[in-house]
Short mmCIF file of C-alpha atoms in Angstrom, two decimals:
data_model
loop_
_atom_site.label_atom_id
_atom_site.label_comp_id
_atom_site.label_asym_id
_atom_site.label_seq_id
_atom_site.Cartn_x
_atom_site.Cartn_y
_atom_site.Cartn_z
CA UNK A 1 87.32 88.62 109.13
CA UNK A 2 90.55 90.62 108.88
CA UNK A 3 91.79 89.49 112.28
CA UNK A 4 91.28 85.87 111.24
CA UNK A 5 93.08 86.58 107.96
CA UNK A 6 96.06 88.05 109.82
CA UNK A 7 96.18 85.07 112.17
CA UNK A 8 96.08 82.68 109.21
CA UNK A 9 98.75 84.66 107.37
CA UNK A 10 101.16 84.48 110.30
CA UNK A 11 100.40 80.79 110.85
CA UNK A 12 101.13 80.06 107.17
CA UNK A 13 104.37 82.04 107.34
CA UNK A 14 105.42 80.19 110.49
CA UNK A 15 104.81 76.85 108.76
CA UNK A 16 106.02 77.58 105.24
CA UNK A 17 107.96 80.83 105.30
CA UNK A 18 106.84 84.03 103.63
CA UNK A 19 107.41 82.89 100.05
CA UNK A 20 105.83 79.49 100.66
CA UNK A 21 102.77 81.11 102.20
CA UNK A 22 102.34 83.36 99.16
CA UNK A 23 102.66 80.39 96.81
CA UNK A 24 100.13 78.41 98.86
CA UNK A 25 97.57 81.23 98.75
CA UNK A 26 98.11 81.88 95.03
CA UNK A 27 97.56 78.20 94.25
CA UNK A 28 94.46 78.07 96.43
CA UNK A 29 93.02 81.13 94.69
CA UNK A 30 93.52 79.44 91.32
CA UNK A 31 91.81 76.26 92.54
CA UNK A 32 88.78 78.10 93.93
CA UNK A 33 85.80 77.09 91.79
CA UNK A 34 84.16 79.84 89.74
CA UNK A 35 81.19 81.26 91.58
CA UNK A 36 82.57 80.57 95.05
CA UNK A 37 82.92 84.27 95.76
CA UNK A 38 82.96 83.93 99.56
CA UNK A 39 85.93 81.56 99.51
CA UNK A 40 87.74 83.67 96.95
CA UNK A 41 87.30 86.78 99.13
CA UNK A 42 88.82 84.89 102.07
CA UNK A 43 91.88 83.99 99.99
CA UNK A 44 92.00 87.57 98.73
CA UNK A 45 92.04 88.93 102.30
CA UNK A 46 94.80 86.49 103.21
CA UNK A 47 96.80 87.53 100.14
CA UNK A 48 96.40 91.15 101.16
CA UNK A 49 97.85 90.41 104.58
CA UNK A 50 100.80 88.55 103.08
CA UNK A 51 101.44 91.42 100.65
CA UNK A 52 101.39 93.91 103.52
CA UNK A 53 103.99 91.83 105.37
CA UNK A 54 106.12 91.62 102.23
CA UNK A 55 105.90 95.39 101.73
CA UNK A 56 106.81 96.03 105.36
CA UNK A 57 109.79 93.70 105.17
CA UNK A 58 111.16 95.66 102.19
CA UNK A 59 110.86 99.00 103.97
CA UNK A 60 114.12 100.33 105.34
CA UNK A 61 113.94 101.75 108.84
#
């Protein structure tokens, strides 16, 4: 599941940029119907990947 989440995260960033991808995922999480835990966990995994990318991009090398 995590590999698919990473692939989706990078595809979203390629299409919409990093900020746009985060906004897309946040909106999708809010629209997920209550009780649809499986879908919410997928969005949560994707959000985790996007957050990791954001954290890495802020790290100075």
